[in-house]
Coordinates of C-alpha atoms and ligand atoms in Angstrom, one line a residue:
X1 CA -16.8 36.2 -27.3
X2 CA -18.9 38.4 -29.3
X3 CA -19.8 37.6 -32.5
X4 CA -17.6 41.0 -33.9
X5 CA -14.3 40.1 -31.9
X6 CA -14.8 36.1 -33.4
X7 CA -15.1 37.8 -37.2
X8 CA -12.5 39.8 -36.6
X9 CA -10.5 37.4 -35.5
X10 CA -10.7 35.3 -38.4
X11 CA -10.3 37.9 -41.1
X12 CA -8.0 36.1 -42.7
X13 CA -9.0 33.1 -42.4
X14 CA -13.0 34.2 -43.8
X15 CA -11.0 35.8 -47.0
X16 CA -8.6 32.5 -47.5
X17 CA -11.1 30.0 -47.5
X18 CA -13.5 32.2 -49.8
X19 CA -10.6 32.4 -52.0
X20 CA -10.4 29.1 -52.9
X21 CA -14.1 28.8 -53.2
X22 CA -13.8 31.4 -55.9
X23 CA -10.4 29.5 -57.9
X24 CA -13.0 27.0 -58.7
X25 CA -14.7 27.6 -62.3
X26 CA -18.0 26.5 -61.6
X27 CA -20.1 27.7 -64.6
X28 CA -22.6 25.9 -65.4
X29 CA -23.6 27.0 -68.6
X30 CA -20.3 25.0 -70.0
X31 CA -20.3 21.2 -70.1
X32 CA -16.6 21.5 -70.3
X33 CA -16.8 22.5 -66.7
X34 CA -19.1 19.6 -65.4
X35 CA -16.4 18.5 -62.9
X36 CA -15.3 21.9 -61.4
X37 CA -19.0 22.5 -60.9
X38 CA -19.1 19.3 -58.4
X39 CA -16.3 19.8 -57.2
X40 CA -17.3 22.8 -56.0
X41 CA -20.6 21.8 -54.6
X42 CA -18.1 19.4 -52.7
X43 CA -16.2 22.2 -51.2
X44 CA -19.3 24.1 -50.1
X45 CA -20.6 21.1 -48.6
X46 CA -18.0 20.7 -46.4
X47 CA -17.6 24.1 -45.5
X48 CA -20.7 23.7 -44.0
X49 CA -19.8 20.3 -42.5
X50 CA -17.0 22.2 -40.3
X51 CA -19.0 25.1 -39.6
X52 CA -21.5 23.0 -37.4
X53 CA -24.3 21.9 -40.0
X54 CA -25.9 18.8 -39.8
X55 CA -27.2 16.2 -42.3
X56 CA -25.1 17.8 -44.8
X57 CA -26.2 16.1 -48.1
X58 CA -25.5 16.8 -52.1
X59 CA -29.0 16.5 -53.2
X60 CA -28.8 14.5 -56.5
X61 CA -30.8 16.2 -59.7
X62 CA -31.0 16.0 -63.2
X63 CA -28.2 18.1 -63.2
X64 CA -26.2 19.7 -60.9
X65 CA -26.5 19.0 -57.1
X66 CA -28.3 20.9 -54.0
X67 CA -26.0 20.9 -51.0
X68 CA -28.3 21.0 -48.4
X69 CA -27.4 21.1 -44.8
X70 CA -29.3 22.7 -41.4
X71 CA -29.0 23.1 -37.6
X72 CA -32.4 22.7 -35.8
X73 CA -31.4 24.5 -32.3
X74 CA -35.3 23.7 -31.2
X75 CA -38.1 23.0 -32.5
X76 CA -39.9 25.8 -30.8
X77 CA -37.3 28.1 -32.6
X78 CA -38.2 29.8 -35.8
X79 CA -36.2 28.7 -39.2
X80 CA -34.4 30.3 -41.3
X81 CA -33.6 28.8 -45.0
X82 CA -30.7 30.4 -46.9
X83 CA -30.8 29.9 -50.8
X84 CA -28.0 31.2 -52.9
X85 CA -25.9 29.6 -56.1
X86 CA -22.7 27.9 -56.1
X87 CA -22.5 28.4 -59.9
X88 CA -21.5 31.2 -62.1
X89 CA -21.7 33.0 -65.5
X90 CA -19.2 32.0 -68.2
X91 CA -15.9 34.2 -67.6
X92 CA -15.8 34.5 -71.2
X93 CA -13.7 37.1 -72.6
X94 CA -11.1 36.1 -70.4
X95 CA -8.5 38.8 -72.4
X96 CA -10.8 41.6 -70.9
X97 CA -9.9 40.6 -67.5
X98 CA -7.1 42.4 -66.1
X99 CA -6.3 39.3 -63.6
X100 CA -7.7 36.0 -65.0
X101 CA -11.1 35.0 -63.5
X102 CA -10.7 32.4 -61.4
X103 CA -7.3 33.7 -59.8
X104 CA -8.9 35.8 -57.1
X105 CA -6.7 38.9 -56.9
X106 CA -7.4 42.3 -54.2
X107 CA -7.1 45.5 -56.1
X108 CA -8.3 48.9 -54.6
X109 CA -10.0 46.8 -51.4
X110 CA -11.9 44.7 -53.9
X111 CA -12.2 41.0 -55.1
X112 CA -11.6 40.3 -58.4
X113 CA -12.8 36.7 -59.4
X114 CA -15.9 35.6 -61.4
X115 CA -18.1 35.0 -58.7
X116 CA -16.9 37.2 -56.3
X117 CA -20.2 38.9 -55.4
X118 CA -22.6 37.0 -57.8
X119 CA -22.9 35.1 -55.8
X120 CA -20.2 33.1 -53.8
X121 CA -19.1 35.4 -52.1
X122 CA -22.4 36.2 -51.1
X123 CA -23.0 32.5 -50.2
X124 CA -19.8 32.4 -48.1
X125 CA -20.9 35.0 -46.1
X126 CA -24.1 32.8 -44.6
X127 CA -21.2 30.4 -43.9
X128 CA -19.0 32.5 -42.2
X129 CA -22.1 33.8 -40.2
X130 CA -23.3 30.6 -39.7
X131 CA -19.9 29.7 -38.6
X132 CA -19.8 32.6 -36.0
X133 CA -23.3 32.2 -34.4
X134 CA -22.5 28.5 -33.9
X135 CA -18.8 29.3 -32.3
X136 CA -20.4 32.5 -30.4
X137 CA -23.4 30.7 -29.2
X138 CA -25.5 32.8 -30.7
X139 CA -27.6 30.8 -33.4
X140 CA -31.1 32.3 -32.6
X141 CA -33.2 30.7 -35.1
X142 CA -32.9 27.0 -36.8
X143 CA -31.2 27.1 -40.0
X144 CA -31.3 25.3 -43.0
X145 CA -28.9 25.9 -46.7
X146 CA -30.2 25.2 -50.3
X147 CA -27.6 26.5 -52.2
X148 CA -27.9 24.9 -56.1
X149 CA -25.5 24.7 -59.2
X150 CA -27.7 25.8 -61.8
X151 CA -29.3 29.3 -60.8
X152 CA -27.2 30.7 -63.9
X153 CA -29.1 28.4 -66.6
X154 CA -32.8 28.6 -65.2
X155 CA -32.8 26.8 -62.3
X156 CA -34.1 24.0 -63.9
X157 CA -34.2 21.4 -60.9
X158 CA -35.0 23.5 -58.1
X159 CA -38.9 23.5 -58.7
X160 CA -39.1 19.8 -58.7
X161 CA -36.4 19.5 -55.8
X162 CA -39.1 22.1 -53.9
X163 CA -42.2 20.3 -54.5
X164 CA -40.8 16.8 -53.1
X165 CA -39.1 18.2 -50.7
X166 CA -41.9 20.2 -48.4
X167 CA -41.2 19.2 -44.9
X168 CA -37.0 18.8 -45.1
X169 CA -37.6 22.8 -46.1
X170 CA -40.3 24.2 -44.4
X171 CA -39.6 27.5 -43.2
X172 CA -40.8 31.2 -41.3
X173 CA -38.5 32.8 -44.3
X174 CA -36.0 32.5 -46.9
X175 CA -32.9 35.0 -46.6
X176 CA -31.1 35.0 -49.7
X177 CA -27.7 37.0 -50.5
X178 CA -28.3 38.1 -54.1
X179 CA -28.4 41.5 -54.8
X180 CA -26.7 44.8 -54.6
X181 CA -27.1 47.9 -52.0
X182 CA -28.0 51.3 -53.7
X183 CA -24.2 52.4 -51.7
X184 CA -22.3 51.1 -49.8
X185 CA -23.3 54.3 -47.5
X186 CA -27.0 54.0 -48.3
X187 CA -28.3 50.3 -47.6
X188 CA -31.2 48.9 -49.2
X189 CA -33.6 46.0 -49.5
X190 CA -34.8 44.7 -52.5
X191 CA -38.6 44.4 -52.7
X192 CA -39.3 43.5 -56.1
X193 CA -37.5 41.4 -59.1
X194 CA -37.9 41.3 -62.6
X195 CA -39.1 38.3 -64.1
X196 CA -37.8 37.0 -67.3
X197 CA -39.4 35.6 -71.2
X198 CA -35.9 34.2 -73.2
X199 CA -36.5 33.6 -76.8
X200 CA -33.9 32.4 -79.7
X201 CA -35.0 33.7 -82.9
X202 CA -33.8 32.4 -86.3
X203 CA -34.8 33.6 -89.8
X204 CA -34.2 31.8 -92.8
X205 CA -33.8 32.8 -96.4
X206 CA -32.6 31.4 -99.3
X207 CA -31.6 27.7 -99.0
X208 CA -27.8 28.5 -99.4
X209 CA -25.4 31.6 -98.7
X210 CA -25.5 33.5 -102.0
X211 CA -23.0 35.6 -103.9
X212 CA -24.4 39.2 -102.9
X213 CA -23.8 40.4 -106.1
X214 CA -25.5 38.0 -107.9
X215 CA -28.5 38.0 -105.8
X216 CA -28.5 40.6 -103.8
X217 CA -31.2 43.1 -104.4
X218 CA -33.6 40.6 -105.6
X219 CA -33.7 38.3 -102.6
X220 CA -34.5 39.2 -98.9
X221 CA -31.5 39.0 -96.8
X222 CA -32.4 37.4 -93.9
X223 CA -30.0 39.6 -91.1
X224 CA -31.7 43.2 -93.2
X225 CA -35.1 41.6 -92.1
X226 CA -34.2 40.6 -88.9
X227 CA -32.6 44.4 -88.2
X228 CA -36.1 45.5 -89.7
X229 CA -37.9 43.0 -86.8
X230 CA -36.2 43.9 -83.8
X231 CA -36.4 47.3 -84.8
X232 CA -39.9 47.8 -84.9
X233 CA -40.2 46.1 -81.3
X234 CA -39.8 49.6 -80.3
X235 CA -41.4 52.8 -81.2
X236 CA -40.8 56.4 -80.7
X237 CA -41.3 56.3 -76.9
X238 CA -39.2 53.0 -76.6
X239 CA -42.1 51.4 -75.7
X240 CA -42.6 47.6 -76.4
X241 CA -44.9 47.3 -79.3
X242 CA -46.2 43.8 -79.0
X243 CA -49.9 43.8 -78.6
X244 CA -51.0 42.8 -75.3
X245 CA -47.7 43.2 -73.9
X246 CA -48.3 45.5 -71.4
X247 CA -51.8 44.8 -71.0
X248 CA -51.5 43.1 -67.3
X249 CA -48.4 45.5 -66.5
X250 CA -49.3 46.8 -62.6
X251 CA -49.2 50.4 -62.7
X252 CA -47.7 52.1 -59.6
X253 CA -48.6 54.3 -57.6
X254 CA -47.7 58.0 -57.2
X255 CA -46.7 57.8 -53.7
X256 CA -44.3 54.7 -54.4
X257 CA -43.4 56.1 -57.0
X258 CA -42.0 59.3 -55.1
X259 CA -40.5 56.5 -52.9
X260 CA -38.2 55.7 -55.3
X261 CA -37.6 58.9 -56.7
X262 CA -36.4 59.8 -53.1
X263 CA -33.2 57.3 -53.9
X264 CA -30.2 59.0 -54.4
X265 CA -29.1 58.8 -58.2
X266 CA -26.6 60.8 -59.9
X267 CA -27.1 60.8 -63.7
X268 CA -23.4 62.3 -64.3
X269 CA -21.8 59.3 -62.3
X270 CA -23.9 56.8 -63.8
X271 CA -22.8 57.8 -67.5
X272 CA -19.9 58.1 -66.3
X273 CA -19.2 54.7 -64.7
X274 CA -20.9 53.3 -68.2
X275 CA -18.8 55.4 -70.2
X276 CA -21.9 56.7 -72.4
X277 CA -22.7 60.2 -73.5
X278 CA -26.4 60.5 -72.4
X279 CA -29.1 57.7 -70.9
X280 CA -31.5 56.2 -73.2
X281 CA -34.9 54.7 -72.3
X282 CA -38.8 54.3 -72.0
X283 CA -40.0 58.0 -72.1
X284 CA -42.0 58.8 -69.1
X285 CA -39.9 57.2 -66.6
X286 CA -36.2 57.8 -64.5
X287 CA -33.5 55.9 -64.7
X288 CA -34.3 53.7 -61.1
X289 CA -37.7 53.7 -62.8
X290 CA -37.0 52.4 -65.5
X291 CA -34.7 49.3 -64.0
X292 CA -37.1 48.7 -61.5
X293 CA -41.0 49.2 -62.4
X294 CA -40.8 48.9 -66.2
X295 CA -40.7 46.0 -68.4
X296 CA -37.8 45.3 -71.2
X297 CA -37.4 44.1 -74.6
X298 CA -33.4 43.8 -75.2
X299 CA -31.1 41.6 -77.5
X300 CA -28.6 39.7 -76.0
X301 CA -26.9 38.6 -78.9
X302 CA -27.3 39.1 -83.0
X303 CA -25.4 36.5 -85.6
X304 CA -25.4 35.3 -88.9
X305 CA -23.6 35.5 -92.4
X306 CA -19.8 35.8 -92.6
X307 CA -18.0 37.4 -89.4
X308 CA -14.3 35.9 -90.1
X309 CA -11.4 38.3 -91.0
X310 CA -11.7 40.3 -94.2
X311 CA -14.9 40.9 -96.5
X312 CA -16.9 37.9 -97.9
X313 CA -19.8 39.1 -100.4
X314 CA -22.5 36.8 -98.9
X315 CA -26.4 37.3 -98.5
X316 CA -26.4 34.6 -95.8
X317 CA -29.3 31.8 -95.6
X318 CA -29.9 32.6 -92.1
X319 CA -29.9 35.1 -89.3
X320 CA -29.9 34.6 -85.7
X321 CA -30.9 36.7 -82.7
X322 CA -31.6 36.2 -78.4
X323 CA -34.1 37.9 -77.0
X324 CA -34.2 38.8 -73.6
X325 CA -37.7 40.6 -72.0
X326 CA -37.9 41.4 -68.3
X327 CA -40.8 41.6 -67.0
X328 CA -43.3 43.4 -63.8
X329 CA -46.0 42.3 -61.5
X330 CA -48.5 41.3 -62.8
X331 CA -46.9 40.1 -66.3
X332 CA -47.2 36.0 -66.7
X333 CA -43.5 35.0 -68.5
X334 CA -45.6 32.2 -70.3
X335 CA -47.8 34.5 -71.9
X336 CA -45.3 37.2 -72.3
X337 CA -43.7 34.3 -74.2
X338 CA -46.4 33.4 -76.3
X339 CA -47.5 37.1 -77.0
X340 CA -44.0 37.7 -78.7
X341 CA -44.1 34.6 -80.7
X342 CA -47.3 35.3 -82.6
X343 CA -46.3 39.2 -82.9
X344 CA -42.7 38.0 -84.4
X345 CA -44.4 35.7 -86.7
X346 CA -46.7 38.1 -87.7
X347 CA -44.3 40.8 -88.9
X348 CA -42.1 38.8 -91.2
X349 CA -42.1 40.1 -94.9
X350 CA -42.8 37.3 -97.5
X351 CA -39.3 35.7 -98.6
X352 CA -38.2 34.3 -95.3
X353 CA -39.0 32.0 -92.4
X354 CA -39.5 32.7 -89.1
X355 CA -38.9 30.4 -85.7
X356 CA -38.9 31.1 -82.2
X357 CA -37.7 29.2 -79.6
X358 CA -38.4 29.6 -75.9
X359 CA -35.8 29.4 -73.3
X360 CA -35.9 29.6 -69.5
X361 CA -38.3 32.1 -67.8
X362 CA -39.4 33.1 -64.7
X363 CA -42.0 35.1 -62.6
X364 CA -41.5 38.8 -60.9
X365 CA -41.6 39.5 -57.1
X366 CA -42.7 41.6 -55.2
X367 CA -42.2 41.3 -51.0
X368 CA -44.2 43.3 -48.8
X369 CA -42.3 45.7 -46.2
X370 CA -44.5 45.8 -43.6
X371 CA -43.9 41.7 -42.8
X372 CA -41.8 40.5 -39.6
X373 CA -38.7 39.3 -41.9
X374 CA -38.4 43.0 -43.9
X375 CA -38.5 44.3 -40.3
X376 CA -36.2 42.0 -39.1
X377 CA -33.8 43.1 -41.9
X378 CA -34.2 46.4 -41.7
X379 CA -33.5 46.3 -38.1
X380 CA -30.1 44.3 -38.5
X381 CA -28.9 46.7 -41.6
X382 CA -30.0 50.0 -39.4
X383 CA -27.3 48.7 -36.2
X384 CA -24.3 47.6 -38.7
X385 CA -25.1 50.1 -41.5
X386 CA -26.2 53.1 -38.9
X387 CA -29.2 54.1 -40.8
X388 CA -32.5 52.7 -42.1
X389 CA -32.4 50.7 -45.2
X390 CA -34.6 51.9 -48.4
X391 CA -37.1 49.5 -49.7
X392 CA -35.9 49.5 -53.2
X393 CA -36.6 47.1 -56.6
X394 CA -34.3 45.2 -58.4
X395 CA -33.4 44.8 -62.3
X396 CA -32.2 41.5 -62.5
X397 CA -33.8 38.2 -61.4
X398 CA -34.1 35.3 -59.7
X399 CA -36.9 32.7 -60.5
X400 CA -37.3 30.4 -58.3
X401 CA -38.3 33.2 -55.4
X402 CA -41.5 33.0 -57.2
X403 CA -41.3 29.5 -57.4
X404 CA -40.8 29.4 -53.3
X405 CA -44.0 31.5 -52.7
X406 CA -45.8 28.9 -55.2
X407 CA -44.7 25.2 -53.9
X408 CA -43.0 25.8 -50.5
X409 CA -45.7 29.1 -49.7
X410 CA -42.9 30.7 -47.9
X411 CA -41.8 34.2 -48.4
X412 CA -38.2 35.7 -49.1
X413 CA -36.2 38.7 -47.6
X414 CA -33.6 39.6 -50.5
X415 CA -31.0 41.1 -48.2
X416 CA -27.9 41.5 -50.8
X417 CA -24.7 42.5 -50.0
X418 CA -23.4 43.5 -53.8
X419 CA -23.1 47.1 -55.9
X420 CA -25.0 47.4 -59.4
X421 CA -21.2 48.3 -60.1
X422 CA -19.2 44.9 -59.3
X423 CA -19.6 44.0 -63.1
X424 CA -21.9 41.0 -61.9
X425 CA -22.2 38.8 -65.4
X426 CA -18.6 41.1 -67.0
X427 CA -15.1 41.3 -67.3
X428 CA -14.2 41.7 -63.9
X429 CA -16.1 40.9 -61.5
X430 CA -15.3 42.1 -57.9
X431 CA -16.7 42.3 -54.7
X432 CA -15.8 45.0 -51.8
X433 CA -14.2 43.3 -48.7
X434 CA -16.4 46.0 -47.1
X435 CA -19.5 44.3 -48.3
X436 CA -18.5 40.9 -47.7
X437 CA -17.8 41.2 -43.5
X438 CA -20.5 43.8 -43.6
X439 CA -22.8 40.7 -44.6
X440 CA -20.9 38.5 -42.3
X441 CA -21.6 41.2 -39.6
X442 CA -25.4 41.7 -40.6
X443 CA -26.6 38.0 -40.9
X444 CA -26.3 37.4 -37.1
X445 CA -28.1 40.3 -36.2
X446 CA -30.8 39.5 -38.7
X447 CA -31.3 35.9 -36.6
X448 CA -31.5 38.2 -33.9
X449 CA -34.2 40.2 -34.7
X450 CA -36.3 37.7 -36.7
X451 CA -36.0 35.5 -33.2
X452 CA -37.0 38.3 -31.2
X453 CA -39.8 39.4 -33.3
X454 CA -41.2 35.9 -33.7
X455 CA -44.0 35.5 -31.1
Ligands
LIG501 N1 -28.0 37.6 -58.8 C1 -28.6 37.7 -60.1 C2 -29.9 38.4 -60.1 C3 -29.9 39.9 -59.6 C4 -28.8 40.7 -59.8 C5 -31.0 40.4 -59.1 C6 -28.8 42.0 -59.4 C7 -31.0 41.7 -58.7 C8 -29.9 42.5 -58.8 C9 -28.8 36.3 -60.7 O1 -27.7 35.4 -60.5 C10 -29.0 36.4 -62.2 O2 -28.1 36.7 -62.8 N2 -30.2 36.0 -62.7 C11 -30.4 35.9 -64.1 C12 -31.7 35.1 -64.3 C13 -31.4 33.7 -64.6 C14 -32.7 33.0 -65.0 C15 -30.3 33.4 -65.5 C16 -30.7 37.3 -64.6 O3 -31.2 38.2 -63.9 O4 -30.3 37.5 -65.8
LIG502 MN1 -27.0 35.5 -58.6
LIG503 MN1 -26.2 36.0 -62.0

């Protein structure tokens, strides 16, 4: 049977079982949700287990298991690893959801779940794939699954888990499942990720919440100075104004820059989909530009004083703020870290205290296009898509590809199956049934190619 007629086939089936994949509330930032997280490292384990793989193991941590599983067809065979997450964002707030989060619910030809394309449904489709080349006979390449619980707090374990664990994952590539198309009529391939500094900030004034009467006027208010701080982050140009900051930033070049100007981009839809009146950004640069080649400063979240119902007249104590930046090649998240710290320090008035924390971090990517496992992508989008992928970049990122190249030397092909509009991280969240059989259709012929191009 071909591997088309054996998807079709089970349809339903591919859909059902993702489904109850996705009515587990695996986030991992919640310690309320320990168990669910397990649980549903359980269920992926033994998804795999029936699909063929062997050796399928949970992969103790520090935290949240690896399931970890493979089929080695022959050792003369090139391998193929696929990483993806099991985990997912916090669904939190649940009242903006039209159908509650972990109920997966079709609407319009799309699933609604927390997790549906970031990224279990994206995982399932490896399965389902991996399923259908081992019941079609067509597994061309070995295989081995890493797919972790903790990709949505920092992957925290997965560089240690890496470094002992050379030779069970040695591989030609790693596919992962963990990004978006441009459209759904215009397939790409991410070649580049942003990497990520996280700080906390906290300012303190006064040792106690004053009457803002009383005091205020004559004390500095710790949320005015903050607003004042992250303020001056950015000039006139909404560029970063850290010193240093974009010192080691690569610059690109024109021709890849026309590249990416050649992707199709439609301003009106794109404030429309956003509901805003008019884009907003680094001067200098487009919209794909700035998502893709350009370095961030953005706060994720700003807190302090008295935010119950009613008015309080308070000039709080203290003043909170997270801080995400997202960073290029050749920017170093450590130092990008660092750099901010001394700048934030530096620019707080007299009458307060200042103290940054660091959070997770990671590297950027970039992944060349002229290397057998882009081609081998490209070649398995062009026959189910019916034209030639773009080489595009992404926004958003995903650490531990860095961390691949670094411990394990082995290079990734991000060949994602998700739209920048599936609310990834929102209210929300879907995924288009389109996408997720087009991966299912797409992974086999990826094994395929990368066989057939491996000498
Ligand atoms: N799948 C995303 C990353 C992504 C999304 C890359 C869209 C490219 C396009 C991943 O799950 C994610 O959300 N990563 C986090 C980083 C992590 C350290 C929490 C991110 O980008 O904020
Ligand atoms: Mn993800
Ligand atoms: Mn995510």
């Amino acid at each position: 049977m071909s591997t088309l007629n054996y998807i079709e086939q089970n349809k339903d089936r591919f859909l059902s079982e993702l489904f109850d994949i996705l009515r587990i509330p695996s986030i991992s930032a919640d310690s309320a949700y320990a168990g669910d997280v397990r649980k549903c490292a359980e269920a992926v384990a033994e998804h795999l287990r029936k699909a063929g793989a062997d050796n399928v193991v949970l992969e103790e941590t520090a935290g949240y298991p690896i399931v970890y599983g493979e089929k080695i067809v022959d050792a003369n065979l090139p391998t193929v690893l696929i990483y993806g997450h099991y985990d997912v964002q916090p669904s939190v707030p649940d009242e903006l959801w039209e159908t509650p989060p972990f109920e997966p619910t079709v609407r319009d030809g799309k699933i609604y779940a927390r997790g549906a394309c970031d990224d279990k449904g994206q995982v399932f489709m490896h399965v389902k794939a991996f399923e259908t080349m081992m019941q079609t006979q067509t597994l061309a390449c070995n295989i081995k699954f890493m797919i972790e619980g903790e990709e949505e707090v920092g992957s925290n374990n997965l560089g240690t888990y890496c470094r002992t664990h050379k030779d069970k994952l040695a591989a030609d590539v790693i596919l992962i499942s963990d990004t978006a198309l441009i459209a759904n009529d215009c397939p790409s391939i991410d070649v580049g990720l942003r990497g990520l500094s996280y700080v906390e900030v906290e300012v303190t004034g006064p040792r106690i919440d004053l009457h803002s009467g009383v005091y205020g006027g004559a004390v500095a208010n710790p949320i005015n100075v903050l607003c004042t701080m992250i303020a001056s982050l950015h000039d006139e140009n909404r560029h970063i104004t850290i010193p240093g900051f974009y010192d080691k930033v690569a610059e690109v070049s024109a021709a890849d820059r026309a590249e990416l100007g050649r992707i199709p981009f439609s301003e009106e839809e794109y404030r429309k989909h956003l509901d805003i009146d008019a884009i907003y950004g680094e001067k200098g640069f487009t919209t794909i530009e700035r998502t893709g080649i350009r370095p961030t400063l953005d706060v994720n979240g700003i807190w302090g004083g008295y935010i119950g119902e009613g008015a309080k007249t308070v000039l709080p104590s203290k003043a909170y703020a997270k801080i995400s930046m997202r960073l290029v090649p050749n920017q170093i998240s450590d130092e990008i870290t660092e750099l901010f710290q001394k700048h934030f320090e530096s620019i707080a008035p007299a009458g307060v205290r200042v103290k940054v924390t660091p959070h997770h971090g990671g590297e950027p990517v970039l992944t060349p296009t002229d290397s057998i496992p882009y081609k081998a992508a490209a070649a398995a989008m062009k026959e189910t898509f019916g034209v030639e992928p773009i080489a595009t970049r992404g926004g958003g990122s995903i650490p531990i590809v860095a961390l691949f190249e670094k411990e394990l030397k082995t290079k990734t092909v991000l060949m994602g199956f998700g739209l920048d509009s599936d609310a990834i991280h929102s209210p929300n969240e879907h995924y288009g049934i389109f996408n997720y059989f087009k991966g299912i259709e797409t992974i086999p012929q990826f094994f395929k190619h990368f066989a057939a191009m491996n000498p």
